[in-house]
CSV table of C-alpha atoms in Angstrom, one decimal:
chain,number,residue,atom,x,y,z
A,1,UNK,CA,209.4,74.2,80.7
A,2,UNK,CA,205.7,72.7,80.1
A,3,UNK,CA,204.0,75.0,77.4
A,4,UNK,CA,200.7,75.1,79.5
A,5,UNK,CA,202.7,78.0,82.0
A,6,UNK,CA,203.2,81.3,82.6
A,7,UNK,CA,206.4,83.2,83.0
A,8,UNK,CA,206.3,86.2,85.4
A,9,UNK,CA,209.1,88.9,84.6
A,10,UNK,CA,209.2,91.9,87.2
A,11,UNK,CA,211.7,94.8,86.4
A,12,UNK,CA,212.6,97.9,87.2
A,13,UNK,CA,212.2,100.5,84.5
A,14,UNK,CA,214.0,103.5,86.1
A,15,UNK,CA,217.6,102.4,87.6
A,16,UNK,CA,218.3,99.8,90.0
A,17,UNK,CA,217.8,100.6,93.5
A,18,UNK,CA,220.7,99.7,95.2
A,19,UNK,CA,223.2,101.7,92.7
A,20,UNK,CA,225.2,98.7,92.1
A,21,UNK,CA,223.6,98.9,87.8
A,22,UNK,CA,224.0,102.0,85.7
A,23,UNK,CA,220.6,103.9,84.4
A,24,UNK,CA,218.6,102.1,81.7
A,25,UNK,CA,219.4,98.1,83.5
A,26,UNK,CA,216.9,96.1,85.2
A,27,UNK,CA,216.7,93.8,88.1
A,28,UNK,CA,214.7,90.7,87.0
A,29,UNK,CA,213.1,87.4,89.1
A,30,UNK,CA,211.1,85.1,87.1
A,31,UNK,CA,208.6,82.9,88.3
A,32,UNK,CA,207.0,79.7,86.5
A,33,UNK,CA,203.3,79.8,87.9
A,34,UNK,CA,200.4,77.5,86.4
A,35,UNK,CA,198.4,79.0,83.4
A,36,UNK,CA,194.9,78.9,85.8
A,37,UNK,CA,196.6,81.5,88.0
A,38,UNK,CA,197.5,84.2,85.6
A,39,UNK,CA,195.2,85.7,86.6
A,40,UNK,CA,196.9,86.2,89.7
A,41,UNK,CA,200.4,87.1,88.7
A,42,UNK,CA,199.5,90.9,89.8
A,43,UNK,CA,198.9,89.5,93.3
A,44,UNK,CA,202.4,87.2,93.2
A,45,UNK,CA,204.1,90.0,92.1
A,46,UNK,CA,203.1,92.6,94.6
A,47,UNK,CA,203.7,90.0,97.4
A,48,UNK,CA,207.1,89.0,95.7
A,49,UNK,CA,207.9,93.3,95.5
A,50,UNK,CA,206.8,93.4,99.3
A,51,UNK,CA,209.9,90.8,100.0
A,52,UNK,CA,212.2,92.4,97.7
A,53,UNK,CA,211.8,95.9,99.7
A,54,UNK,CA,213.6,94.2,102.6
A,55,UNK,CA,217.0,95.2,101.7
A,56,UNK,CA,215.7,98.9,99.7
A,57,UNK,CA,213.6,100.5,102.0
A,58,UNK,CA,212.0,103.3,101.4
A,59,UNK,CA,213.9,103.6,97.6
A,60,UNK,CA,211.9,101.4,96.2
A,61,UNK,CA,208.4,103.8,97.0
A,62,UNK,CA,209.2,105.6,94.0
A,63,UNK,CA,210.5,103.3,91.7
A,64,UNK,CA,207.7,102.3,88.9
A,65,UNK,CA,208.1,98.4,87.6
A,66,UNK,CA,206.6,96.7,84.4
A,67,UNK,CA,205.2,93.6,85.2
A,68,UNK,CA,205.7,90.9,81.4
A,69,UNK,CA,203.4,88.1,81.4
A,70,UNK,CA,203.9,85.7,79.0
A,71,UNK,CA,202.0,82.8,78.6
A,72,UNK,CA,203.6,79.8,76.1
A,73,UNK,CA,201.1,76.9,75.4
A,74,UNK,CA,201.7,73.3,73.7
A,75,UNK,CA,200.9,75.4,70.2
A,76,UNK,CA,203.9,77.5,70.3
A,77,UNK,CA,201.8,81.0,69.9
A,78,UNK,CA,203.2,83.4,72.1
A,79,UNK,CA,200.7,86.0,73.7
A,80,UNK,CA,202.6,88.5,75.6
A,81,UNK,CA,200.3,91.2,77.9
A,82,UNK,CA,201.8,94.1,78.8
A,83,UNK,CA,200.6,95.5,82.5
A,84,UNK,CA,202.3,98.7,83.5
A,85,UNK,CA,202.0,98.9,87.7
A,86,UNK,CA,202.8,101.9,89.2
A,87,UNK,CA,203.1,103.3,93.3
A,88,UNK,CA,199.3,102.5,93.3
A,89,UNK,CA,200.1,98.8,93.5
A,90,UNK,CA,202.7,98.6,95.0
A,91,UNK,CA,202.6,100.7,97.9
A,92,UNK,CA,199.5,98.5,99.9
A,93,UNK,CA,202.2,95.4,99.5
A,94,UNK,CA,205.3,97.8,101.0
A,95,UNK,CA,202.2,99.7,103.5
A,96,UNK,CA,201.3,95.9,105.3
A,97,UNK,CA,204.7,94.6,105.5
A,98,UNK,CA,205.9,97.9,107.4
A,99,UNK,CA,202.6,97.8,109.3
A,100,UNK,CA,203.6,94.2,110.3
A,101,UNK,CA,207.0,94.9,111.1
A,102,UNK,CA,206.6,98.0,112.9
A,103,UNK,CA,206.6,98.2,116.7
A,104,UNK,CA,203.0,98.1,117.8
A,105,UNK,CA,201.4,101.6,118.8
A,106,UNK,CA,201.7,102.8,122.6
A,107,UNK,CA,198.3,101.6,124.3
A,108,UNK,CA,196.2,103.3,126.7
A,109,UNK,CA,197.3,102.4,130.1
A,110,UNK,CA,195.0,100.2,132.0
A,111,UNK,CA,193.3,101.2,135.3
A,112,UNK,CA,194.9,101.2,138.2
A,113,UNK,CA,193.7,98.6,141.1
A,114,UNK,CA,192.4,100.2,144.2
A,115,UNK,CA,195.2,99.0,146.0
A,116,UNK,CA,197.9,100.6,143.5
A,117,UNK,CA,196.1,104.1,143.7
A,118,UNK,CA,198.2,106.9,145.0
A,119,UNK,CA,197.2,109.3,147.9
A,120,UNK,CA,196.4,112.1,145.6
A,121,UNK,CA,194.6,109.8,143.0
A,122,UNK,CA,192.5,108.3,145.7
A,123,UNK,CA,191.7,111.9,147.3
A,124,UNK,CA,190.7,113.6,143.8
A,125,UNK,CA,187.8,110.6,143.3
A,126,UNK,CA,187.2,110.8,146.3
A,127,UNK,CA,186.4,114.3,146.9
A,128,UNK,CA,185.3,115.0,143.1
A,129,UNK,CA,181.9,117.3,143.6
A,130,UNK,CA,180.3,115.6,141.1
A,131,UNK,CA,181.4,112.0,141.5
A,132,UNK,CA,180.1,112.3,145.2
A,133,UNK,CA,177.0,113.7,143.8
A,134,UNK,CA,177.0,110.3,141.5
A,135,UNK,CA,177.6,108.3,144.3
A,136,UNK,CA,174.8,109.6,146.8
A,137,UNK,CA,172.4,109.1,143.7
A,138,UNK,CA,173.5,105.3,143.5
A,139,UNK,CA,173.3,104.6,147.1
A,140,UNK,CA,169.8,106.3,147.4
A,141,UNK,CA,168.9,104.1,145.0
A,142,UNK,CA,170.4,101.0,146.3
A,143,UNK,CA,168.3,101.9,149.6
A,144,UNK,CA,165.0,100.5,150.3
A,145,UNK,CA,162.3,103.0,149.2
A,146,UNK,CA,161.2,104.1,153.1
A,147,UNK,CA,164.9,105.2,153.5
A,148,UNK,CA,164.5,107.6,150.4
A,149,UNK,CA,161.3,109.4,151.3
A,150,UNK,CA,160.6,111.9,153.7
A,151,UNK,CA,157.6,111.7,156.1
A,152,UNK,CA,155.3,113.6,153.4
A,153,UNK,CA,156.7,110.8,150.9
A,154,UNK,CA,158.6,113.9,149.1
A,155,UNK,CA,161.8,112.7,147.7
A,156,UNK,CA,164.7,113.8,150.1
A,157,UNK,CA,166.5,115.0,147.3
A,158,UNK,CA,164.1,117.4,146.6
A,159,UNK,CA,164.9,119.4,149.6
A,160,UNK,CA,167.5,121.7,150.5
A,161,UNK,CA,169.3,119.8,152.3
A,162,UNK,CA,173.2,119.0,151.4
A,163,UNK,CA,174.5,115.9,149.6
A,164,UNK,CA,175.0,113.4,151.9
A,165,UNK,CA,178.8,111.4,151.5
A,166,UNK,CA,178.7,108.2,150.5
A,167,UNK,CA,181.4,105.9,150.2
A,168,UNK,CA,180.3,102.4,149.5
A,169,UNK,CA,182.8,99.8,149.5
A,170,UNK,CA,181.5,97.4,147.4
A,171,UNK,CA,181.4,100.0,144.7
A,172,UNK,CA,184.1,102.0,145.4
A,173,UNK,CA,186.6,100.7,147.2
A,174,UNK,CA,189.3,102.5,145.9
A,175,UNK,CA,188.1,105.5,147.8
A,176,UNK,CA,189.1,103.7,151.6
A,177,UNK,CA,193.0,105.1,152.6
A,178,UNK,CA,194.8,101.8,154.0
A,179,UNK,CA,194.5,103.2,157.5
A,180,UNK,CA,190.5,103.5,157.2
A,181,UNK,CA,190.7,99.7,156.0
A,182,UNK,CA,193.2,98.7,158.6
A,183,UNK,CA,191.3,99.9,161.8
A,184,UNK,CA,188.1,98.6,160.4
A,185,UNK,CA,190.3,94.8,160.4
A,186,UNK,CA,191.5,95.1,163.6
A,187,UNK,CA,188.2,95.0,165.1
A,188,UNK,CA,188.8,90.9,164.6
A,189,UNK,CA,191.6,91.1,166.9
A,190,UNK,CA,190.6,93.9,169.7
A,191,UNK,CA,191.0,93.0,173.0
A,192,UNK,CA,188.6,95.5,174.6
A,193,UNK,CA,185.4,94.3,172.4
A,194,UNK,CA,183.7,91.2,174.2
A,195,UNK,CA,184.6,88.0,172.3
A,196,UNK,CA,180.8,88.2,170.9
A,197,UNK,CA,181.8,91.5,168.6
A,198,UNK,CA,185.1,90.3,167.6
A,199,UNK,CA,183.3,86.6,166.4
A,200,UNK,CA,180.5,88.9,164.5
A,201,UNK,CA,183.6,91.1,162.7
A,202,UNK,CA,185.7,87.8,161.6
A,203,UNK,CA,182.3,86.6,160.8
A,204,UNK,CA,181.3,89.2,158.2
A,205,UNK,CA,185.0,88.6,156.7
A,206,UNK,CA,185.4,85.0,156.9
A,207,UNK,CA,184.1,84.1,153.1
A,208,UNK,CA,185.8,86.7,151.7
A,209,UNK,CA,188.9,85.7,153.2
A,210,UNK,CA,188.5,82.1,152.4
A,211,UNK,CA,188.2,82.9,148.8
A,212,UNK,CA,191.5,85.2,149.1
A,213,UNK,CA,193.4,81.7,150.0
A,214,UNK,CA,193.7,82.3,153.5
A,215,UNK,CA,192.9,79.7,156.6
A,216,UNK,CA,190.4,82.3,158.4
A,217,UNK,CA,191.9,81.7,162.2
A,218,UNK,CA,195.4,81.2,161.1
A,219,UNK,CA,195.1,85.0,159.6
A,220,UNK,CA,193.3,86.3,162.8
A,221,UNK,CA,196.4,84.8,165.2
A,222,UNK,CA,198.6,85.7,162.9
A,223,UNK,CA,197.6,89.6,162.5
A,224,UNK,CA,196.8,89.3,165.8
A,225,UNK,CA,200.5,88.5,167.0
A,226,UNK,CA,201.4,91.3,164.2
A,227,UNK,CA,199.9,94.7,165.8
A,228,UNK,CA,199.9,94.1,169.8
A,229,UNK,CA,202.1,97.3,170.8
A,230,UNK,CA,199.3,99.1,168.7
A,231,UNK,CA,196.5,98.0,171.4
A,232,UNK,CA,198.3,99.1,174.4
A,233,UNK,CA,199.2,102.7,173.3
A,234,UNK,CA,195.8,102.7,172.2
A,235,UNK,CA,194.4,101.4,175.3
A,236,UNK,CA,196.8,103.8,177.6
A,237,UNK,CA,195.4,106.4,175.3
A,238,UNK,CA,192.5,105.9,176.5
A,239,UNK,CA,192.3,105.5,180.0
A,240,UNK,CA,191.8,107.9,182.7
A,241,UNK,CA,192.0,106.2,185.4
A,242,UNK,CA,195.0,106.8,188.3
A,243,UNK,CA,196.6,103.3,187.7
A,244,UNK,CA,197.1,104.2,184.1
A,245,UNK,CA,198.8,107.7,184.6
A,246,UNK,CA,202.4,106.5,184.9
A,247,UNK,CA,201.6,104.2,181.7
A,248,UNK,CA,199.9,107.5,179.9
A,249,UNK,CA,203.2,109.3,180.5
A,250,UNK,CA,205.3,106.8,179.5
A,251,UNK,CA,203.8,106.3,175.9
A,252,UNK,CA,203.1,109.7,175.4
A,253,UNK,CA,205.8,112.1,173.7
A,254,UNK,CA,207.6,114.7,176.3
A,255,UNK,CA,205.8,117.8,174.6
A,256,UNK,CA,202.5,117.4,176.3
A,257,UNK,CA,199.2,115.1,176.3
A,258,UNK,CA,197.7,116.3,173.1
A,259,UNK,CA,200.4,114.8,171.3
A,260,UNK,CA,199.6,111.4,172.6
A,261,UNK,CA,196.8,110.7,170.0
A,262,UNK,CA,199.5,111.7,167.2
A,263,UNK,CA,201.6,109.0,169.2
A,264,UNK,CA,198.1,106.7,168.4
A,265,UNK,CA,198.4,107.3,164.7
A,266,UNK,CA,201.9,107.1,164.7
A,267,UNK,CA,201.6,103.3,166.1
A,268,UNK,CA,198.7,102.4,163.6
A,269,UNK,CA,201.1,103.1,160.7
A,270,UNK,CA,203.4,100.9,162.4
A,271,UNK,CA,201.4,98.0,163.0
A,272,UNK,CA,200.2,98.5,159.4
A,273,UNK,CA,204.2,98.4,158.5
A,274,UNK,CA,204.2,95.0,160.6
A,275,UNK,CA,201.2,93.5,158.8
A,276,UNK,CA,202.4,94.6,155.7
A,277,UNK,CA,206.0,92.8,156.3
A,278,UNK,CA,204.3,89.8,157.5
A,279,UNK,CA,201.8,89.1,154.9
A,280,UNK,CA,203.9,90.6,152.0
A,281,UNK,CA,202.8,94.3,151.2
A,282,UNK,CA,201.4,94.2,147.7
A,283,UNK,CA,199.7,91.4,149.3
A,284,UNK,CA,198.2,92.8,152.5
A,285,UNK,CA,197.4,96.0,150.5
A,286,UNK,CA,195.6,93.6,148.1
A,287,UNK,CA,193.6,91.9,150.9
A,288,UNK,CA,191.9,95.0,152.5
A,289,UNK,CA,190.9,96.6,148.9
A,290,UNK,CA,189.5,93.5,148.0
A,291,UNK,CA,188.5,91.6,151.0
A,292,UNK,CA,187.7,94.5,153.7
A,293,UNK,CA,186.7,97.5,151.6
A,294,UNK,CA,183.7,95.4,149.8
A,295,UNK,CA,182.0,95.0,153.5
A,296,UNK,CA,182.2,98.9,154.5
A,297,UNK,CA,179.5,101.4,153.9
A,298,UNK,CA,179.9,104.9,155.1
A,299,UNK,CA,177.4,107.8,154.9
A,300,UNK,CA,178.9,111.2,156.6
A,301,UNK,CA,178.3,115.1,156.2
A,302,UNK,CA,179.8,116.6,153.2
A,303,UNK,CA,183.6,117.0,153.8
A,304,UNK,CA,185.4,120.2,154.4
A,305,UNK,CA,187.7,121.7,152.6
A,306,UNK,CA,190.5,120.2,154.7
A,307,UNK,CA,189.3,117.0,154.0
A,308,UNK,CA,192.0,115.9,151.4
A,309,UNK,CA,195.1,117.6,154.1
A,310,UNK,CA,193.5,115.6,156.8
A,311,UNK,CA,193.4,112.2,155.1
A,312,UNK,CA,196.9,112.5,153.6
A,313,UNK,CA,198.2,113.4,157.2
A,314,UNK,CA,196.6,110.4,158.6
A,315,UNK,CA,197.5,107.8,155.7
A,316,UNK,CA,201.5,109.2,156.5
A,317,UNK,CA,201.2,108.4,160.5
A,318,UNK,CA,199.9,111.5,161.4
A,319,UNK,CA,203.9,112.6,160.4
C-alpha cells in the first residue's frame, strides 16, 4: 500500500450482531481512502454502516462501533486517532436508508371530477347553506352592476329578502344531476322546437364539443338516433288532443294518468342509458360535466327541505 493513505477500520465493540462470534470479537471492513479525504472517513463510514444494516436490522441501533483511523505516510511515523461514534452517528445513516426503503406514506386523495361525484356528494354541495350563500355572493358579483341594485340603488342584499339559488355551471358544475344536464342536451335534437331553436342550442355547444374531439353533426345524428322513444312518450305526454288519447293510454301505466309523467322520467333514464351505451358511459358522463354544464346558469327560489329526496328520485328514473 502507498504510504500517502489512510486505512479505515470500523468494529464492533459490544458483540457481533448476527450471534455467529462470541462477546468480546469484532466484525471489521477496511477501506484504503486517499490521505486528502480523511477528513471524511466519519462520512464513509456512516454510509458504509448504513449498507451493513441490510442484513441486521434493527440490532444494529444499539450497537456502539469505534471507528481507527490510521494514517501511514512515505516517513514511516504512524499517527493513529481514535474517534469513538456512538447511536448519534449512526442512526441519521440507518434513519435515510429506512426512509428510502420504506413504502411511501398514504396521500390525500385527490378530488373527485364532477362527473365521478356521487348522488349524495353532489346533493350535500349542493344544498350546503353556506356554500349556496357563497355562491349567490359570486354570481352577484359576476352580474353587471344594474342587476345588483335595487331601484333606490340599495344593495339587494341588504334587504330581507331570501338568498337567491344559484347554480352556475361554469363554476360549479358538479352541482348539475346527469338528468338536469341530459334534458338541457336534448334540446339539439327536439323535434317539437322549430329548427331555428335547435340550430341556436347546437350552436351554443358546438366549440365546446369540437374541443371534446367530437365531429359536431355526427354527435347530434348520432344522439339523435339514440333517444327517439324518449320524444314520443314525451310528446304523448303531452297532448290533449282526441287523436292522441288512444296513444296516451297506451304509453301510460294501467294505474291511472298521473303515473304517466313517472312513465316520462322513467324514459329519460332510459334514453340516458342508450346515450350512455353508445358513446361509452365514463365518456358521455364526461361530456355533459364538461361540455354542457359550463353553458348552464340557473337562479331559483331557495330549495325546500325535500329538495335533496326529490333530486335523488329523479336522477334514479323517478323509481
Amino acid at each position: 500500500m502507498r504510504g500517502d493513505s489512510v486505512n479505515a477500520i470500523c468494529f464492533s465493540t459490544d458483540s457481533d450482531p448476527l450471534g455467529s462470534l462470541p462477546a468480546g470479537h469484532f466484525w471489521m471492513v477496511r477501506l484504503v481512502i486517499p490521505t486528502d479525504a480523511a477528513e471524511q472517513c466519519g462520512a464513509l463510514c456512516a454510509q458504509l454502516l448504513s449498507l451493513l444494516a441490510l442484513p441486521f436490522g434493527s440490532l444494529l441501533t444499539s450497537v456502539s462501533h469505534d471507528f481507527m483511523l490510521t494514517r501511514t505516510d512515505t516517513i514511516g511515523g504512524v499517527m493513529k486517532i481514535r474517534v469513538i461514534l456512538a447511536a448519534l452517528l449512526f442512526l441519521p445513516a440507518v434513519a435515510s436508508f429506512a426512509q428510502e426503503t420504506s413504502p411511501p406514506a398514504a396521500q390525500a386523495a385527490p378530488p373527485k371530477e364532477p362527473w365521478q361525484m356521487t348522488d349524495d356528494e353532489r346533493i350535500a354541495a349542493r344544498l350546503d347553506p353556506e356554500k349556496i350563500r357563497q355562491r349567490s355572493e359570486a354570481h352577484s358579483v359576476r352580474l353587471p352592476r344594474h342587476h345588483s341594485e335595487g331601484p333606490s340603488g340599495m344593495a339587494v342584499g341588504a334587504t330581507s329578502q331570501p338568498i337567491p339559488f344559484v347554480i352556475d355551471g361554469a363554476a360549479n358544475p358538479e352541482l348539475f344531476f346527469r338528468f338536469e344536464l341530459f334534458a338541457y342536451l336534448l334540446r339539439g335534437v327536439d323535434p317539437k322546437l322549430t329548427g331555428t331553436d335547435r340550430e341556436v342550442a347546437r350552436a351554443l355547444l358546438m366549440t365546446k364539443i369540437k374541443a371534446f374531439g367530437y365531429e359536431p353533426e355526427t354527435f347530434w345524428n348520432e344522439l339523435s338516433a339514440s333517444v327517439p322513444r324518449y320524444f314520443e312518450v314525451r310528446d304523448g305526454v303531452s297532448s290533449r288532443s282526441p287523436s292522441k288519447h288512444a296513444r296516451i293510454e297506451a304509453i301510460a301505466p294501467p294505474s291511472g294518468p298521473d303515473d304517466v309523467h313517472t312513465a316520462l322520467c322513467r324514459e329519460r333514464l332510459t334514453a340516458l342509458s342508450s346515450a350512455r351505451n353508445h358513446f361509452g358511459s365514463e365518456t358521455f358522463d364526461r361530456f355533459l360535466y364538461s361540455v354542457v354544464a359550463p353553458t348552464i346558469t340557473v337562479t331559483s327560489n331557495p330549495p325546500g327541505p325535500e329538495e335533496g329526496a326529490g333530486l335523488r328520485f329523479l336522477e334514479g328514473g323517478c323509481q
